[in-house]
C-alpha positions as protocol buffer text, in pm:
chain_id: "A"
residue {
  index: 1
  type: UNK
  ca { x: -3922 y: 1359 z: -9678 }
}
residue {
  index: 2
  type: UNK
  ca { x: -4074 y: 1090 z: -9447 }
}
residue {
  index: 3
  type: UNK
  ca { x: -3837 y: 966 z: -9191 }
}
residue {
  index: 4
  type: UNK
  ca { x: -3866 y: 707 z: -8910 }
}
residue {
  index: 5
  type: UNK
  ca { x: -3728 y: 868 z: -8593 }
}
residue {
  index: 6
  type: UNK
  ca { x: -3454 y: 588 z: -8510 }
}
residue {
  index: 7
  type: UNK
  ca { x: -3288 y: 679 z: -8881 }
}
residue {
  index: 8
  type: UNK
  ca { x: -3337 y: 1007 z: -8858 }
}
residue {
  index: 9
  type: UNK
  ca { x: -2932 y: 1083 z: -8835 }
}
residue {
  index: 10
  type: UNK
  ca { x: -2830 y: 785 z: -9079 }
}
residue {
  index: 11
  type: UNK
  ca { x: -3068 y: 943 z: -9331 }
}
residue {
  index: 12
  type: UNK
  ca { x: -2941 y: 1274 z: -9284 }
}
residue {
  index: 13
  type: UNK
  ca { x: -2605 y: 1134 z: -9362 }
}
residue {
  index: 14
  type: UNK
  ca { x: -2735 y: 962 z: -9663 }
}
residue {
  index: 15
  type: UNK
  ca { x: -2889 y: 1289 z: -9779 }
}
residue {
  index: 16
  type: UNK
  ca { x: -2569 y: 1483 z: -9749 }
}
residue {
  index: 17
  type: UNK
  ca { x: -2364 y: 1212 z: -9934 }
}
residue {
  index: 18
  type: UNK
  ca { x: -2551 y: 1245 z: -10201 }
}
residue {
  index: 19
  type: UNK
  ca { x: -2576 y: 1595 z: -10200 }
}
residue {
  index: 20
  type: UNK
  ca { x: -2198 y: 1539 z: -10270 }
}
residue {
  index: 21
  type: UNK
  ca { x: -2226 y: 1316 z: -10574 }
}
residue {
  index: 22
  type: UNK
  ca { x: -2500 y: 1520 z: -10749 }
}
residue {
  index: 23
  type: UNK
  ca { x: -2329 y: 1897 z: -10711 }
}
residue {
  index: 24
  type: UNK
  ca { x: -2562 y: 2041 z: -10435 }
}
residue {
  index: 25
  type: UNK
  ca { x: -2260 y: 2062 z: -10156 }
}
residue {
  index: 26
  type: UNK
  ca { x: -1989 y: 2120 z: -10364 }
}
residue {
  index: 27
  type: UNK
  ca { x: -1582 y: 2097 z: -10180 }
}
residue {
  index: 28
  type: UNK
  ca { x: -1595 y: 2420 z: -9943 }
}
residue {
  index: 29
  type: UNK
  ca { x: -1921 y: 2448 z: -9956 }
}
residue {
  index: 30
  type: UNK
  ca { x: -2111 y: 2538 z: -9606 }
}
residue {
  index: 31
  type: UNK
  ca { x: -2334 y: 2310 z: -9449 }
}
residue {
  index: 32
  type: UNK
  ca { x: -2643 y: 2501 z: -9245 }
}
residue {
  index: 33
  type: UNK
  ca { x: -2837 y: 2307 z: -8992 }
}
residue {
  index: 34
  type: UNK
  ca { x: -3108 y: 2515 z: -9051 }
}
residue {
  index: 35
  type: UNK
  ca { x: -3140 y: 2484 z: -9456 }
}
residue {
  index: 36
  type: UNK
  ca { x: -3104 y: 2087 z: -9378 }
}
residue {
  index: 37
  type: UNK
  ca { x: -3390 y: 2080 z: -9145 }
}
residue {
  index: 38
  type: UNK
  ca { x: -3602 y: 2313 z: -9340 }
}
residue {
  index: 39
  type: UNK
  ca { x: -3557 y: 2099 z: -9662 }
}
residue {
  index: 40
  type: UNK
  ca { x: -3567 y: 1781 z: -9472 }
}
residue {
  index: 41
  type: UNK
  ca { x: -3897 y: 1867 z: -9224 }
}
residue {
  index: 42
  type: UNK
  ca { x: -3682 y: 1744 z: -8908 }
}
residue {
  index: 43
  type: UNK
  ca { x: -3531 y: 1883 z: -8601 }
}
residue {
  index: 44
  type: UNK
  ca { x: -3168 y: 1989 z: -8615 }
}
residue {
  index: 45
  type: UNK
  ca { x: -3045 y: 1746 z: -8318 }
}
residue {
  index: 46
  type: UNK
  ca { x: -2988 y: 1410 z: -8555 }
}
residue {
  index: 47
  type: UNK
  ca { x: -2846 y: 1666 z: -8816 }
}
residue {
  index: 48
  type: UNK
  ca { x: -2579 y: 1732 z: -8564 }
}
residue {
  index: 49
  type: UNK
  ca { x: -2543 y: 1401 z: -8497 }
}
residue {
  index: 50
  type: UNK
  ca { x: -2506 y: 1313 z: -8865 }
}
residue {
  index: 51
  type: UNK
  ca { x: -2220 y: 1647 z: -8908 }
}
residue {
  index: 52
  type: UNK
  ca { x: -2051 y: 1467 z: -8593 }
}
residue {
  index: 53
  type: UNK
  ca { x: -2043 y: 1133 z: -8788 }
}
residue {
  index: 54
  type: UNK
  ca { x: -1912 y: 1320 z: -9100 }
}
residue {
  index: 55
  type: UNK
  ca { x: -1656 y: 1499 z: -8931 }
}
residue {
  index: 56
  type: UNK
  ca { x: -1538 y: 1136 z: -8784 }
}
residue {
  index: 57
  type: UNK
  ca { x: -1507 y: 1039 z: -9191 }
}
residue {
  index: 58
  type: UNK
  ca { x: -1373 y: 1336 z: -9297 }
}
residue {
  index: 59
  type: UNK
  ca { x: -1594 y: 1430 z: -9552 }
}
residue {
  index: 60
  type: UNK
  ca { x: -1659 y: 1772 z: -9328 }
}
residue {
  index: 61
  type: UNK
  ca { x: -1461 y: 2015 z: -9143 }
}
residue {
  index: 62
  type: UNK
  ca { x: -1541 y: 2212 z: -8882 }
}
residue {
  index: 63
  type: UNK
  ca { x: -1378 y: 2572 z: -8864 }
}
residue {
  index: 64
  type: UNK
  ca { x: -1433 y: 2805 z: -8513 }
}
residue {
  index: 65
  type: UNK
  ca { x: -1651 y: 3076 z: -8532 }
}
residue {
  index: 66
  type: UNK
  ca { x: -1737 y: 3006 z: -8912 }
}
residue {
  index: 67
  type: UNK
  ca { x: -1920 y: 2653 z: -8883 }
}
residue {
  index: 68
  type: UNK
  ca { x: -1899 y: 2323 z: -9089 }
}
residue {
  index: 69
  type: UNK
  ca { x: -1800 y: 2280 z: -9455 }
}
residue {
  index: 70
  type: UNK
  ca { x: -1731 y: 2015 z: -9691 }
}
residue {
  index: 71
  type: UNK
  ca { x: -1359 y: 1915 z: -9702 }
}
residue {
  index: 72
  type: UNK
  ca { x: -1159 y: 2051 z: -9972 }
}
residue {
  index: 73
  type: UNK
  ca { x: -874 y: 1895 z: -10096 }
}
residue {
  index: 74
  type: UNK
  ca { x: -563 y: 2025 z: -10338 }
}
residue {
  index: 75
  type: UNK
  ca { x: -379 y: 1741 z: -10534 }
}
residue {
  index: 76
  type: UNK
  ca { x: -89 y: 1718 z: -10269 }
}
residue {
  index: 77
  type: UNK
  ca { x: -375 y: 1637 z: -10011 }
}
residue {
  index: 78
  type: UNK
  ca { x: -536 y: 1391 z: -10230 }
}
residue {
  index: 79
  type: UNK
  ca { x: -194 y: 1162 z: -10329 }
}
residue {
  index: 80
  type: UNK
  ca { x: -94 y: 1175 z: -9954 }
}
residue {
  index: 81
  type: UNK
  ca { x: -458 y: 1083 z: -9861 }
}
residue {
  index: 82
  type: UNK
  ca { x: -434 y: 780 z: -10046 }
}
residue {
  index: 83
  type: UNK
  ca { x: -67 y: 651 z: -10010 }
}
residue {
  index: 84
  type: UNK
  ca { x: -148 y: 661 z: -9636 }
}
residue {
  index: 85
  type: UNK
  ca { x: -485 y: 500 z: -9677 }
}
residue {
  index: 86
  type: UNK
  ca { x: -314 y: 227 z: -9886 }
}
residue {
  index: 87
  type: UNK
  ca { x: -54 y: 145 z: -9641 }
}
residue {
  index: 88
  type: UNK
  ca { x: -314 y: 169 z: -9308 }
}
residue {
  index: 89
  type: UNK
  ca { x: -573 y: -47 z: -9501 }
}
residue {
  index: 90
  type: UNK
  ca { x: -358 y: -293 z: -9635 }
}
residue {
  index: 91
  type: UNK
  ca { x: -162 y: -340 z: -9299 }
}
residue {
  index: 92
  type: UNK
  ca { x: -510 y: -362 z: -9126 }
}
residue {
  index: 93
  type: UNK
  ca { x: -667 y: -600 z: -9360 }
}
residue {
  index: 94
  type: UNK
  ca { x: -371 y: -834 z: -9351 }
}
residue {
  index: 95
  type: UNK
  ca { x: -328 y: -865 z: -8971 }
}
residue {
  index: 96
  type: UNK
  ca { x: -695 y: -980 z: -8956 }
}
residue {
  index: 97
  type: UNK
  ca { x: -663 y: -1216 z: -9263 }
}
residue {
  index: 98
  type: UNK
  ca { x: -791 y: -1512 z: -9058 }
}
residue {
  index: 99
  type: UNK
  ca { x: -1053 y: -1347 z: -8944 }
}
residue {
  index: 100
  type: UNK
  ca { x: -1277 y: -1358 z: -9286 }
}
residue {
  index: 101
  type: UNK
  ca { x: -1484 y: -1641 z: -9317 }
}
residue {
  index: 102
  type: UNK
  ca { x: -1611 y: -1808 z: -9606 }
}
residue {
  index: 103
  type: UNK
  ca { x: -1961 y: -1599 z: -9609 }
}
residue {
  index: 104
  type: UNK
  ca { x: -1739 y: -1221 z: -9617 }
}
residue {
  index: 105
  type: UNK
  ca { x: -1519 y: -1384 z: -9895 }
}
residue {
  index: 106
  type: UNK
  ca { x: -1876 y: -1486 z: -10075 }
}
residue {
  index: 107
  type: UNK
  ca { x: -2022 y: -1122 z: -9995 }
}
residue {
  index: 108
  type: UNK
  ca { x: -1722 y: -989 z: -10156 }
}
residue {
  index: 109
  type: UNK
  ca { x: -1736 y: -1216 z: -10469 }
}
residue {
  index: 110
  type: UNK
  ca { x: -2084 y: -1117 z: -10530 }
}
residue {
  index: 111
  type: UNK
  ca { x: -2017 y: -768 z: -10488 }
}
residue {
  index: 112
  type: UNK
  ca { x: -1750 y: -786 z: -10747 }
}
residue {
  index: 113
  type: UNK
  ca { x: -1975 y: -1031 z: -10970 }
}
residue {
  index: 114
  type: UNK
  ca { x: -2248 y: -744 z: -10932 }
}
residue {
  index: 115
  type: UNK
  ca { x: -1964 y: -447 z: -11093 }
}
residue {
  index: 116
  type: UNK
  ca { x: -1865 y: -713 z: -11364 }
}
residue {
  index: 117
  type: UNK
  ca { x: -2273 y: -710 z: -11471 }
}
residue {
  index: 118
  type: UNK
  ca { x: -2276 y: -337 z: -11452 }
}
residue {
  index: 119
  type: UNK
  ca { x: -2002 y: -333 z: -11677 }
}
residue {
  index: 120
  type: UNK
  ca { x: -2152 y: -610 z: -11881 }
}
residue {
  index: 121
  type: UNK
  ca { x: -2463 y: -411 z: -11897 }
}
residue {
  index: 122
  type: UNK
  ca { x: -2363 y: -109 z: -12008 }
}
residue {
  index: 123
  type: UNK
  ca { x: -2444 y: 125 z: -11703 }
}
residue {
  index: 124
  type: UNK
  ca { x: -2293 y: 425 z: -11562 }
}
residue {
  index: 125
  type: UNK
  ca { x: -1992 y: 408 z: -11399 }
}
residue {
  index: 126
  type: UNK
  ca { x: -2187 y: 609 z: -11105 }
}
residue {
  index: 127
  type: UNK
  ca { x: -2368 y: 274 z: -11029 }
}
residue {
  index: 128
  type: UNK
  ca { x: -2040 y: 161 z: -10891 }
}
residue {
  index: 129
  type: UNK
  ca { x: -2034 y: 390 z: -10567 }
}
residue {
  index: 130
  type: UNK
  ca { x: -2259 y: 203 z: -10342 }
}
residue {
  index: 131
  type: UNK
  ca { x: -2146 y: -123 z: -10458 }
}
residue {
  index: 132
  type: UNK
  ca { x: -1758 y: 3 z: -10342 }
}
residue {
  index: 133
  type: UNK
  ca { x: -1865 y: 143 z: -10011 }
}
residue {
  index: 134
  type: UNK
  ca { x: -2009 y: -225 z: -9912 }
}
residue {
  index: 135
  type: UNK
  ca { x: -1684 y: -354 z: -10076 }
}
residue {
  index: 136
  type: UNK
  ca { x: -1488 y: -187 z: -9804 }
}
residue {
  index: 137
  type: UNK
  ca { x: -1709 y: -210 z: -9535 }
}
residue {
  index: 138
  type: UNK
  ca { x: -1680 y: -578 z: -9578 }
}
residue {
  index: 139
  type: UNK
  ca { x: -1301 y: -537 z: -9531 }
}
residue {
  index: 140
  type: UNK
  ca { x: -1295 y: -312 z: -9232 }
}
residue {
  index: 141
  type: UNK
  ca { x: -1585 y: -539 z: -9026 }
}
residue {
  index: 142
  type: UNK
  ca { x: -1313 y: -783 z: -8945 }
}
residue {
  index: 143
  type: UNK
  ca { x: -1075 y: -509 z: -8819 }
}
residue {
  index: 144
  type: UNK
  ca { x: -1135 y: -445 z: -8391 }
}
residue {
  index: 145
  type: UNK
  ca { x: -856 y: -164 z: -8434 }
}
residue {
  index: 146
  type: UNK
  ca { x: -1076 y: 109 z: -8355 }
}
residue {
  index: 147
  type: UNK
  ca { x: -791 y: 383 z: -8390 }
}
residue {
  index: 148
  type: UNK
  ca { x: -668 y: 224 z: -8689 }
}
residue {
  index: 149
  type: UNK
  ca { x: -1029 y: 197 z: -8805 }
}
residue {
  index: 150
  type: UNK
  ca { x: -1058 y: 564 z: -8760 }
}
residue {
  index: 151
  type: UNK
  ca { x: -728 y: 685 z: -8921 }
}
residue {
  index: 152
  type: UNK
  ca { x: -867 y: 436 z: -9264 }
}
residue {
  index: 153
  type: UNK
  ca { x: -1144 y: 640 z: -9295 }
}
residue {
  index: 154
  type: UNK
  ca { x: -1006 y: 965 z: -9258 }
}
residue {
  index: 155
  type: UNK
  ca { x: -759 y: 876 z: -9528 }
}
residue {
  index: 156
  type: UNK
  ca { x: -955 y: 740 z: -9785 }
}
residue {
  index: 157
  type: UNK
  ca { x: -1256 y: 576 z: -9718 }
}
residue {
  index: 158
  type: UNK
  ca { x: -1558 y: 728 z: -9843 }
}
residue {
  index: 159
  type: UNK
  ca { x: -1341 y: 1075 z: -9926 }
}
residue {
  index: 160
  type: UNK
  ca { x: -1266 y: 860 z: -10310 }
}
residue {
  index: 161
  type: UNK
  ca { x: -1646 y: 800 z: -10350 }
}
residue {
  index: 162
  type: UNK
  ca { x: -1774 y: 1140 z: -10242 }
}
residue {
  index: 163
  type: UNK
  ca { x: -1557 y: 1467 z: -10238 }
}
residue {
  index: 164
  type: UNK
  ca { x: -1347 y: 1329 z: -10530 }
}
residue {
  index: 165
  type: UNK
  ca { x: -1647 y: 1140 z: -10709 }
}
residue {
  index: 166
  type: UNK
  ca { x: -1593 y: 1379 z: -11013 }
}
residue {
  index: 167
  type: UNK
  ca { x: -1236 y: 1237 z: -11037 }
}
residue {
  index: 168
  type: UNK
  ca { x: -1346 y: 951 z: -10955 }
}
residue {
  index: 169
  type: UNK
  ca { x: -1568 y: 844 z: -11255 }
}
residue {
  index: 170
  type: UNK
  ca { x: -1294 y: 969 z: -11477 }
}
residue {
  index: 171
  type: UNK
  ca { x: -1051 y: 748 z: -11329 }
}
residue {
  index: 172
  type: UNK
  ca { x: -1105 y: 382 z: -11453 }
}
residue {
  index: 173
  type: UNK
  ca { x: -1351 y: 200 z: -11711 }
}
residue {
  index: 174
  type: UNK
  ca { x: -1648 y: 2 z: -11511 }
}
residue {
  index: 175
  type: UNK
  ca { x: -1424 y: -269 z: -11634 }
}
residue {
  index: 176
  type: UNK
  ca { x: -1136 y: -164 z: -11452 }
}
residue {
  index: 177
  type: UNK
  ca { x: -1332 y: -136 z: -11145 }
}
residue {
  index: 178
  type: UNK
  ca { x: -1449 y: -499 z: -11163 }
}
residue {
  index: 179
  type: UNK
  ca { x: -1122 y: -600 z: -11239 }
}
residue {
  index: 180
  type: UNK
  ca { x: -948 y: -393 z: -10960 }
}
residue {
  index: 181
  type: UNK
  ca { x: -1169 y: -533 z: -10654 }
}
residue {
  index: 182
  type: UNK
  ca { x: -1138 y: -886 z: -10818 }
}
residue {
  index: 183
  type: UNK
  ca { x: -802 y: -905 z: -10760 }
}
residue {
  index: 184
  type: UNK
  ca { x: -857 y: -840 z: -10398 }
}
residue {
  index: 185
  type: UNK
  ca { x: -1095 y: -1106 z: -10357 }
}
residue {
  index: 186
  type: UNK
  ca { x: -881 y: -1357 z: -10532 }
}
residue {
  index: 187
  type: UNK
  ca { x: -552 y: -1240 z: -10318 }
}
residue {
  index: 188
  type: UNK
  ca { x: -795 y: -1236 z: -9966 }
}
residue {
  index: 189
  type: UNK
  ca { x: -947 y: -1594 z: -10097 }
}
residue {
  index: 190
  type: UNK
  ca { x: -566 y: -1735 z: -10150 }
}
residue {
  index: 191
  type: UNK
  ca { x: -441 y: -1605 z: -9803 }
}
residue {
  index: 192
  type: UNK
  ca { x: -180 y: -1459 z: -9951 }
}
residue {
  index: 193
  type: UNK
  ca { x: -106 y: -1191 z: -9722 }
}
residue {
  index: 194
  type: UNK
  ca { x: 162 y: -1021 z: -9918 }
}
residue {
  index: 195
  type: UNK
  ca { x: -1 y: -1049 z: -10222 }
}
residue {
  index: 196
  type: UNK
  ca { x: -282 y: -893 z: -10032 }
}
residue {
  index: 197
  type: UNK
  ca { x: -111 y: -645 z: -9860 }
}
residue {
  index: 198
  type: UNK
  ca { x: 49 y: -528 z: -10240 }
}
residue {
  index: 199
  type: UNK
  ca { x: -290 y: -578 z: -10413 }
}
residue {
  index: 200
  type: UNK
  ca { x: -469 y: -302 z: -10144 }
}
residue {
  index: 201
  type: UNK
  ca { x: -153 y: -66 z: -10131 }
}
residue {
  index: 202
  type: UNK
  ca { x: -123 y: -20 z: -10540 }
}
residue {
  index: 203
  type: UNK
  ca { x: -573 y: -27 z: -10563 }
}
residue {
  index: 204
  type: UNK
  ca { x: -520 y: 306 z: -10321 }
}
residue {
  index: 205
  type: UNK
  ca { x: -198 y: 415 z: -10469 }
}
residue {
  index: 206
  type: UNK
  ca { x: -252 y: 391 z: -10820 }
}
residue {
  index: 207
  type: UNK
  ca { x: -594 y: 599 z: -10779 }
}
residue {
  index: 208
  type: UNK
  ca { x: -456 y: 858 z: -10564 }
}
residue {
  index: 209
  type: UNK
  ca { x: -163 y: 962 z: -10855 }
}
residue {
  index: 210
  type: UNK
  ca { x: -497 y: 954 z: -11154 }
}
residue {
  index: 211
  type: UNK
  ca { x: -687 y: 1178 z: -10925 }
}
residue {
  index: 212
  type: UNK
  ca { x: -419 y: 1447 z: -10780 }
}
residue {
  index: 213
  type: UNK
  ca { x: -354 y: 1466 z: -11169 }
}
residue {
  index: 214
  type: UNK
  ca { x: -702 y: 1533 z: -11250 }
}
residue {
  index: 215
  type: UNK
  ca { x: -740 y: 1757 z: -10984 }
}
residue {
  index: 216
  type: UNK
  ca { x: -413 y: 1934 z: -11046 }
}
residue {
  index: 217
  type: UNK
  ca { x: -484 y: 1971 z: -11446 }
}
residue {
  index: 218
  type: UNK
  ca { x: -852 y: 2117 z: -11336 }
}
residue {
  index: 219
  type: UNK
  ca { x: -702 y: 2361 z: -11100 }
}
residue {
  index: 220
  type: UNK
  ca { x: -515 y: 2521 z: -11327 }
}
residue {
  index: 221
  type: UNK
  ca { x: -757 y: 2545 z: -11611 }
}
């Protein structure tokens, strides 16, 4: 895989997410420097750079004397994961309400626009991912919280679009998707903030109950 040095660690990163979504690193699963930088042809300093940025998101855990993994999570973990992240986001989003300007509310609108064509069109519900991640990167750039920031992503961010993408896609129709960051857009284009701040707090809570039931029915198959 050809690489330019100065992305070296943001492709790494890349490469492990979506070793998530396809199966290769399954929950619990190790992660070896080594096997990375064989299969990648690179050194194993931006891999540790890229673990270190992982860690930050929670998508992997580092153990003592047994090395990094891919976070696990049981369906207690999962519904407290995301009533937190629903409460942190929303309070986060909402204290910086002024702060969007009439090009992130546009970025937003066209992101949504973009999941209303997917469902339109017919495609996979996988399609979706990338377009969520910018979604909520879009939401956090106005935030200067850096603690705050932090504590969001542990919770939730990226955790419902990687280690739980298999819950994910069962979760909602591509419909529902479009329909679910819509309302956000609408509430954030209003400036309602308590319509806001309910409109974030149930998109988080209401997919944190469907996937700790998923994850609890699957466990006990």
């Amino acid at each position: 895989m050809d690489f330019k040095k100065q992305t070296y660690t943001d492709h790494v990163v890349t490469y492990i997410k979506q070793s998530i979504l396809d199966g290769t690193y399954k929950p619990g699963s190790k992660v070896k420097e080594l096997v990375i930088a064989k299969k990648l042809s690179i050194s194993r300093a931006p891999i540790r750079e890229a673990l270190q940025i992982l860690i930050k998101e929670g998508l992997v855990v580092w153990t003592p004397q047994k090395g990094k993994f891919i976070t696990k999570l049981d369906p207690k973990q999962i519904r407290d994961s995301y009533f937190t992240g629903g409460i942190l986001e929303a309070a986060a989003v909402c204290s910086v309400i002024q702060k969007y300007t009439a090009r992130d509310i546009k970025s937003l609108e066209e992101l949504a626009e973009k999941m209303r064509l997917v469902a339109e069109n017919g495609e996979p519900i996988e399609t979706l991912a990338p377009l969520d991640d910018k979604f909520h990167q879009i939401l956090f750039s106005r935030i200067d919280n850096e603690l705050l920031l932090e504590f969001c992503r542990r919770a939730c961010q990226g955790i419902s679009k990687f280690l739980l993408f298999r819950y994910w896609i069962q979760l909602y129709s591509v419909e529902e998707v479009y329909w679910r960051h819509k309302n956000i857009v609408d509430s954030l284009r209003k400036g309602d903030v308590y319509e806001l701040e309910g409109c974030i707090r149930n998109h988080y809570l209401d997919a944190g109950k469907r996937m700790s039931e998923i994850c609890r029915r699957e466990t006990e198959k």
